[in-house]
mmCIF file of C-alpha atoms in Angstrom:
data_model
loop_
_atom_site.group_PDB
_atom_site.id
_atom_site.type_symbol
_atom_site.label_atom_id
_atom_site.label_comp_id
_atom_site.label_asym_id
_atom_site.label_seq_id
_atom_site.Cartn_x
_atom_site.Cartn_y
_atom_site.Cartn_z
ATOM 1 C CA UNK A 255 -17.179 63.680 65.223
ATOM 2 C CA UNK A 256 -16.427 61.777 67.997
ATOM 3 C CA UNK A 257 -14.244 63.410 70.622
ATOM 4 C CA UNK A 258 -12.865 60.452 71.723
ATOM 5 C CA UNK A 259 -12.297 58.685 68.613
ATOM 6 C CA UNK A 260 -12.508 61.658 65.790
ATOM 7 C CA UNK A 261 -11.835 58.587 62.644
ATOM 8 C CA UNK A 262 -14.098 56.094 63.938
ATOM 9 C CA UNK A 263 -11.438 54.027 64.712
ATOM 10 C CA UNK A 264 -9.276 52.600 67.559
ATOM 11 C CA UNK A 265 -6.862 49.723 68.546
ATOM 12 C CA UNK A 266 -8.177 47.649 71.388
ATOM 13 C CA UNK A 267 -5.573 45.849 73.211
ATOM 14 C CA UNK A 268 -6.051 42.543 75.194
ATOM 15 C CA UNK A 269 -3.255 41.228 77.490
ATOM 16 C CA UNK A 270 -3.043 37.556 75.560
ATOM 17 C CA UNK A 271 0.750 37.084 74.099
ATOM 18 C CA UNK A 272 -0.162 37.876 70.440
ATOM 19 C CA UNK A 273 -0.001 41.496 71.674
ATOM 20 C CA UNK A 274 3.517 41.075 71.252
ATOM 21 C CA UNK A 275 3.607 40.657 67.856
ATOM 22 C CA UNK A 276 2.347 44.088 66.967
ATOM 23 C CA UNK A 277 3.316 47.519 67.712
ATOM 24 C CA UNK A 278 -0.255 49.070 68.720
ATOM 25 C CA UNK A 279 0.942 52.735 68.595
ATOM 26 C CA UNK A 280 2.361 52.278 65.287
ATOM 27 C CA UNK A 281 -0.875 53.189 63.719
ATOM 28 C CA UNK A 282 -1.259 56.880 65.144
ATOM 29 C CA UNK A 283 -5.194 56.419 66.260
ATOM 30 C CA UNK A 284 -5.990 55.985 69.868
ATOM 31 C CA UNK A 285 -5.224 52.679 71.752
ATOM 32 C CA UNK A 286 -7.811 51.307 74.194
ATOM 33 C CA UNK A 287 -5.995 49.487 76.519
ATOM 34 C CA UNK A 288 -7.624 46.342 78.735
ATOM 35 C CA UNK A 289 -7.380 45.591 82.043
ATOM 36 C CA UNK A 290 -4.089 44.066 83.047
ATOM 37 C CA UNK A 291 -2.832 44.966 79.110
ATOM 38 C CA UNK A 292 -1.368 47.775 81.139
ATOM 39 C CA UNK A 293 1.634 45.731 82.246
ATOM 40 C CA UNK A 294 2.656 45.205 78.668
ATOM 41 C CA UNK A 295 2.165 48.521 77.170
ATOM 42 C CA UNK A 296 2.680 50.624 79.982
ATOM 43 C CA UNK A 297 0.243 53.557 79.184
ATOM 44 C CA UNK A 298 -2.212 53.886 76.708
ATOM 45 C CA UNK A 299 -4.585 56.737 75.260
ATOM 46 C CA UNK A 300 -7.309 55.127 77.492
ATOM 47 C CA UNK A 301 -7.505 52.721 79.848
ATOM 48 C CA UNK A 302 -10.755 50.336 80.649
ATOM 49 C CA UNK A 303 -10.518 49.075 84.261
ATOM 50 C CA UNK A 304 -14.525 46.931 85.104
ATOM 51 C CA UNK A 305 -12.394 46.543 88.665
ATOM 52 C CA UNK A 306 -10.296 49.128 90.745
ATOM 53 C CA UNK A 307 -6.822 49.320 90.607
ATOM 54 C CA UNK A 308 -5.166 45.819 92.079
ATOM 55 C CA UNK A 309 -2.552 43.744 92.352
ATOM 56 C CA UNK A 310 -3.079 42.165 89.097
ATOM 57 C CA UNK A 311 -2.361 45.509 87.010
ATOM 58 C CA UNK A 312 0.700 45.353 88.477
ATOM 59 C CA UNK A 313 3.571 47.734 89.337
ATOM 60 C CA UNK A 314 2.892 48.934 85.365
ATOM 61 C CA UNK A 315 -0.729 49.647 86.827
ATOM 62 C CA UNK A 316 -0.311 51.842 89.620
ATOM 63 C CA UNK A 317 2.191 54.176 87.366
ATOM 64 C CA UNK A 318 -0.502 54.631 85.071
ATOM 65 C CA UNK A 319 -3.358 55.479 87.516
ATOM 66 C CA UNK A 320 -1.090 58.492 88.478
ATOM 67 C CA UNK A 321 -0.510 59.278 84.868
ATOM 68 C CA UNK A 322 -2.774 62.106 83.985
ATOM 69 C CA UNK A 323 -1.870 60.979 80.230
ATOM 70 C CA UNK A 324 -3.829 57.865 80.013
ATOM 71 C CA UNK A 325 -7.223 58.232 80.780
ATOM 72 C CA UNK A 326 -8.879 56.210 82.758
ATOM 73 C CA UNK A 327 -12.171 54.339 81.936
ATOM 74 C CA UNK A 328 -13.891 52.885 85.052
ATOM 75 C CA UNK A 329 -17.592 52.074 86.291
ATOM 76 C CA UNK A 330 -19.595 55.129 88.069
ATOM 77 C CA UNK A 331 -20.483 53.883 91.552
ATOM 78 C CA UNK A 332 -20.953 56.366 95.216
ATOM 79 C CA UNK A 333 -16.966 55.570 95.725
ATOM 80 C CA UNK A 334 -15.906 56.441 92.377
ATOM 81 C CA UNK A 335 -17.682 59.132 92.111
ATOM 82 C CA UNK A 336 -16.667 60.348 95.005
ATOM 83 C CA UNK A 337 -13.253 60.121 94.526
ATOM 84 C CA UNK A 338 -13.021 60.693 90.956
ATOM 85 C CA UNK A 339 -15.783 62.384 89.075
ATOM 86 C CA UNK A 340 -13.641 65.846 89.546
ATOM 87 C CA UNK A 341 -10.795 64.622 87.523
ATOM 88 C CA UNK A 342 -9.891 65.640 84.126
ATOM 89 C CA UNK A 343 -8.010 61.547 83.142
ATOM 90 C CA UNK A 344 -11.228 59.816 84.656
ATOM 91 C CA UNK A 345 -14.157 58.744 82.594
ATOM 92 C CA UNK A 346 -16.509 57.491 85.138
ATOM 93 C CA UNK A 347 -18.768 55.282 83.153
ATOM 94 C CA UNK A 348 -23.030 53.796 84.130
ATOM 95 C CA UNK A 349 -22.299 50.097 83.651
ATOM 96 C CA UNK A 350 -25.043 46.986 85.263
ATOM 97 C CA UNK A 351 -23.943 45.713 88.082
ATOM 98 C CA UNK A 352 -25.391 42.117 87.354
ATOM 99 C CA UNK A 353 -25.362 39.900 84.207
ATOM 100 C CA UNK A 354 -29.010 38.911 85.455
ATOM 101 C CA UNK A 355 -31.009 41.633 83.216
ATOM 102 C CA UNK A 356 -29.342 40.740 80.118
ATOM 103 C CA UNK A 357 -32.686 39.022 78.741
ATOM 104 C CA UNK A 358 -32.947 41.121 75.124
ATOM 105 C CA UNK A 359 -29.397 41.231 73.948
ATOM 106 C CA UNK A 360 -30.368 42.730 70.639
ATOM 107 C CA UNK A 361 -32.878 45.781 71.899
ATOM 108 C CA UNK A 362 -29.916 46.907 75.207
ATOM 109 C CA UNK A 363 -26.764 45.572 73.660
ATOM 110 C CA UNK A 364 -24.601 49.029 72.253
ATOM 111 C CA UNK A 365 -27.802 50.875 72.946
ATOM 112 C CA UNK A 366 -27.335 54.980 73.267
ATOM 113 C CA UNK A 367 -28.152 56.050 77.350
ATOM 114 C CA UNK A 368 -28.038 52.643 78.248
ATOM 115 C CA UNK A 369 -25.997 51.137 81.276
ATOM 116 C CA UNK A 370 -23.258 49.125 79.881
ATOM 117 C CA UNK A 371 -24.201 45.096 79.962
ATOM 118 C CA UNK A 372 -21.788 43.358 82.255
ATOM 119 C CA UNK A 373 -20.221 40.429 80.232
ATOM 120 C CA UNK A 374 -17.671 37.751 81.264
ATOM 121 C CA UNK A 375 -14.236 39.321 81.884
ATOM 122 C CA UNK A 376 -15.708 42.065 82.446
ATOM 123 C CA UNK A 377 -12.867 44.780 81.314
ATOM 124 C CA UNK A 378 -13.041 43.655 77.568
ATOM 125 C CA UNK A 379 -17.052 43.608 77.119
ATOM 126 C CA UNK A 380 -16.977 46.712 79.147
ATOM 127 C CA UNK A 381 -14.202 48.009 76.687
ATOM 128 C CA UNK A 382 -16.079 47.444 73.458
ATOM 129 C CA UNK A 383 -19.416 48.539 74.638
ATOM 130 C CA UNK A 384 -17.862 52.192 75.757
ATOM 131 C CA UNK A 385 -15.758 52.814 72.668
ATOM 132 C CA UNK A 386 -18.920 52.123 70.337
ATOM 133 C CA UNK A 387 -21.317 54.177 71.822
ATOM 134 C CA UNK A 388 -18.209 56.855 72.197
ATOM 135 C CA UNK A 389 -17.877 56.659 67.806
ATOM 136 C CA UNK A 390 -15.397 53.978 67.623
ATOM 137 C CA UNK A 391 -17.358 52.341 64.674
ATOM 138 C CA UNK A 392 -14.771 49.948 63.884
ATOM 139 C CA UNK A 393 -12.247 48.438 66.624
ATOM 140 C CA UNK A 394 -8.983 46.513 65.887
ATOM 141 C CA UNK A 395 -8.264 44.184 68.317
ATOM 142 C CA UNK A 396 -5.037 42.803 69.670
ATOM 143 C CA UNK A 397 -3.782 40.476 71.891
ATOM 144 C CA UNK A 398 -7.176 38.828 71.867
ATOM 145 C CA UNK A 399 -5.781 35.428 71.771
ATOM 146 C CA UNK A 400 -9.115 33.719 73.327
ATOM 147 C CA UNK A 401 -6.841 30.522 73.839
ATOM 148 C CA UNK A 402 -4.463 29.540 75.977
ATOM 149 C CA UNK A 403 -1.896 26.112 76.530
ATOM 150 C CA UNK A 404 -1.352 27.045 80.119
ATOM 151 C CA UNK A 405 -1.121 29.981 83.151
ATOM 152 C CA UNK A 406 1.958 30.915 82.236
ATOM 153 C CA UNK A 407 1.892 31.412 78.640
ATOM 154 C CA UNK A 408 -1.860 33.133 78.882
ATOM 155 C CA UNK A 409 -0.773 36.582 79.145
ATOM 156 C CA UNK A 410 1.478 38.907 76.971
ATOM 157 C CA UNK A 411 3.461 39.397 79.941
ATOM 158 C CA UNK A 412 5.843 37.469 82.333
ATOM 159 C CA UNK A 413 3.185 35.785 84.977
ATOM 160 C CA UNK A 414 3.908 36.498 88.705
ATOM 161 C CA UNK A 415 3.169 34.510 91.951
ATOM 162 C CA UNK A 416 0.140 36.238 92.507
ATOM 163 C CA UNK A 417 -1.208 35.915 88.893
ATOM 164 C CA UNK A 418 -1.168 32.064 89.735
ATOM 165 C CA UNK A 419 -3.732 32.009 91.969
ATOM 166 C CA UNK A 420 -6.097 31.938 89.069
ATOM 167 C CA UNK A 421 -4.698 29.009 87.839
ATOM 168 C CA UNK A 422 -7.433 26.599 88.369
ATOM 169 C CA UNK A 423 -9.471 28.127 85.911
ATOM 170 C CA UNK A 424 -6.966 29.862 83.576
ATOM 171 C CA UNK A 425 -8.778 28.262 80.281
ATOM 172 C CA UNK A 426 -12.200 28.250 81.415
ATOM 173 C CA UNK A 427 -12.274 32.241 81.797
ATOM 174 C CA UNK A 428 -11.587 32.822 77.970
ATOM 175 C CA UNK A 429 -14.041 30.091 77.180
ATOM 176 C CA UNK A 430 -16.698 32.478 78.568
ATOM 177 C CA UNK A 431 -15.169 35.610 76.906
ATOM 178 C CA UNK A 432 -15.357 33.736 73.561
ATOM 179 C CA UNK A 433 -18.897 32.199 73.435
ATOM 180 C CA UNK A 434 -20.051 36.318 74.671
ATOM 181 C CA UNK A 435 -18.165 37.232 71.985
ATOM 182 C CA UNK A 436 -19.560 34.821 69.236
ATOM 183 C CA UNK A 437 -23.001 35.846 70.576
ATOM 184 C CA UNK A 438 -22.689 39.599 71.062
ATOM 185 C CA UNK A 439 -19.951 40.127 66.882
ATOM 186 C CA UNK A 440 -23.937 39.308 65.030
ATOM 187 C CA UNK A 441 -25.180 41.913 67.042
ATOM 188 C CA UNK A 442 -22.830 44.917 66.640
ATOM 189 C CA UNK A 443 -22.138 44.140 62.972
ATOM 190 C CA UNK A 444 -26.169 44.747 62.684
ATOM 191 C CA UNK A 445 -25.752 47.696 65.007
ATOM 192 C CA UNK A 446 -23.227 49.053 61.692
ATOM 193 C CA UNK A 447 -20.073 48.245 63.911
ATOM 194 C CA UNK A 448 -17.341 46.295 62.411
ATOM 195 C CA UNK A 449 -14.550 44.184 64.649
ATOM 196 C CA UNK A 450 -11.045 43.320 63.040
ATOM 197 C CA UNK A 451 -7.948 40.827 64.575
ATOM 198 C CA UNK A 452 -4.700 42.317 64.345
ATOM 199 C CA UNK A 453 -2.667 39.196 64.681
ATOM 200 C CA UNK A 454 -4.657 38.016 67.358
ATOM 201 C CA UNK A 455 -4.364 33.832 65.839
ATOM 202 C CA UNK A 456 -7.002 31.222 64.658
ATOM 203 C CA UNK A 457 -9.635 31.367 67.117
ATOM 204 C CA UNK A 458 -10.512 35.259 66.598
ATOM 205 C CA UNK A 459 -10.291 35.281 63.454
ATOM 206 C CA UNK A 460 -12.678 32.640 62.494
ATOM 207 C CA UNK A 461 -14.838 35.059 64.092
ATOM 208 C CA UNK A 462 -13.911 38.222 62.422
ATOM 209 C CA UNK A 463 -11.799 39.288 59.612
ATOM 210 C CA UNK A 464 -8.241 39.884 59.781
ATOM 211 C CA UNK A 465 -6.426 43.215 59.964
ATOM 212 C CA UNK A 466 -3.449 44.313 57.943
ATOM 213 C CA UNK A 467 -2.074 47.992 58.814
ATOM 214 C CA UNK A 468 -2.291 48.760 54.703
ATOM 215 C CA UNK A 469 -6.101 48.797 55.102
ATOM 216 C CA UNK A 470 -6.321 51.466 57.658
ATOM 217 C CA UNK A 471 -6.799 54.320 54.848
ATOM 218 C CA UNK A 472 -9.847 52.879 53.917
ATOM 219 C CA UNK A 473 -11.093 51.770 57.419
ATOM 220 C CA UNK A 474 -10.936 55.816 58.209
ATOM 221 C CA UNK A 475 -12.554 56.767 55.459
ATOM 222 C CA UNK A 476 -15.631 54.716 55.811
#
């Protein structure tokens, strides 16, 4: 039994605006929270950070680095490891530090004592990849919209002046995150691991099937 994830099962929660539509606590297993996600849900039972705590986590962010009740997940390098390898709410984690070595997907890819592969966006691939290999066999995701009309209606929560300066390439970003996606679902539903959307909208889930909170019962008892 995993002691992270003792069902096998978790919510992961992406900071696009269908987030909003669910209540990711409601279901009473552990939320993995991503990245900038923070600023929505304020704390979470873990959270994945791929980069140290910035402006773009917000004010939401910094209260939840100090919060001893979300744990954080971050990558293990000599300054956080230094700083934080001591601490009961940080899971220092090995993770590549280039996309470069990525060459067999299907041999590294959720592979036990392996680095983590750096992906795209690097939070969410980092996210995934830790809460398989730590017995999340089956992840719910939310807020994973993968689409967006414009800057300000990409995120779940109200965009600020500095969130702008990404502007420029607001849609191009979760282009990248969905065609790693598309590539790496084959290769964790052969590795036994199953992905659902949890209102996440039509790109997702023509990926992967759709959640509904009635089938969590079953999902834990697989």
């Amino acid at each position: 039994m995993s002691k992270y994830f003792p069902e096998g099962v978790c919510v992961l929660a992406c900071s696009g605006p269908s987030l909003n539509k669910v209540d990711c606590f409601s279901l009473g297993i552990p939320v993995v929270v991503v990245s900038t996600a923070i600023r929505s849900l304020k704390r979470g039972d873990y959270w994945v950070l791929a980069d140290m705590l910035n402006q773009m986590h917000g004010e939401e962010g910094k209260i939840a680095w100090n919060d001893p009740t979300t744990k954080k997940v971050i990558p293990s390098n000599k300054n956080t490891r230094s700083k934080h390898k001591h601490k009961d709410d940080f899971i220092l984690v090995d993770c590549n530090e280039s996309n470069k070595a990525n060459d067999n997907l299907e041999v590294r890819l959720f592979e036990p004592g392996q680095p983590l592969i750096r992906g795209p966006h690097k939070s969410i691939t980092m996210a995934f990849q830790w809460a398989h290999l730590n017995g999340a066999t089956k992840i719910i995701f939310a807020g994973n919209d993968l689409r967006a009309d414009s800057m300000e209606t990409k995120y779940a929560y109200p965009t600020q002046e500095f969130d702008l300066k990404k502007k420029h390439n607001f849609s191009k970003t979760l282009d990248q995150v969905k065609i790693c996606m598309e590539g790496w679902w084959p290769i964790a539903k052969r590795r036994g691991f199953e992905w659902y959307s949890w209102e996440c909208g039509p790109v997702f889930e023509q990926m992967v099937p759709k959640f509904d909170p009635s089938m969590l019962p079953d999902l834990k008892k697989k």
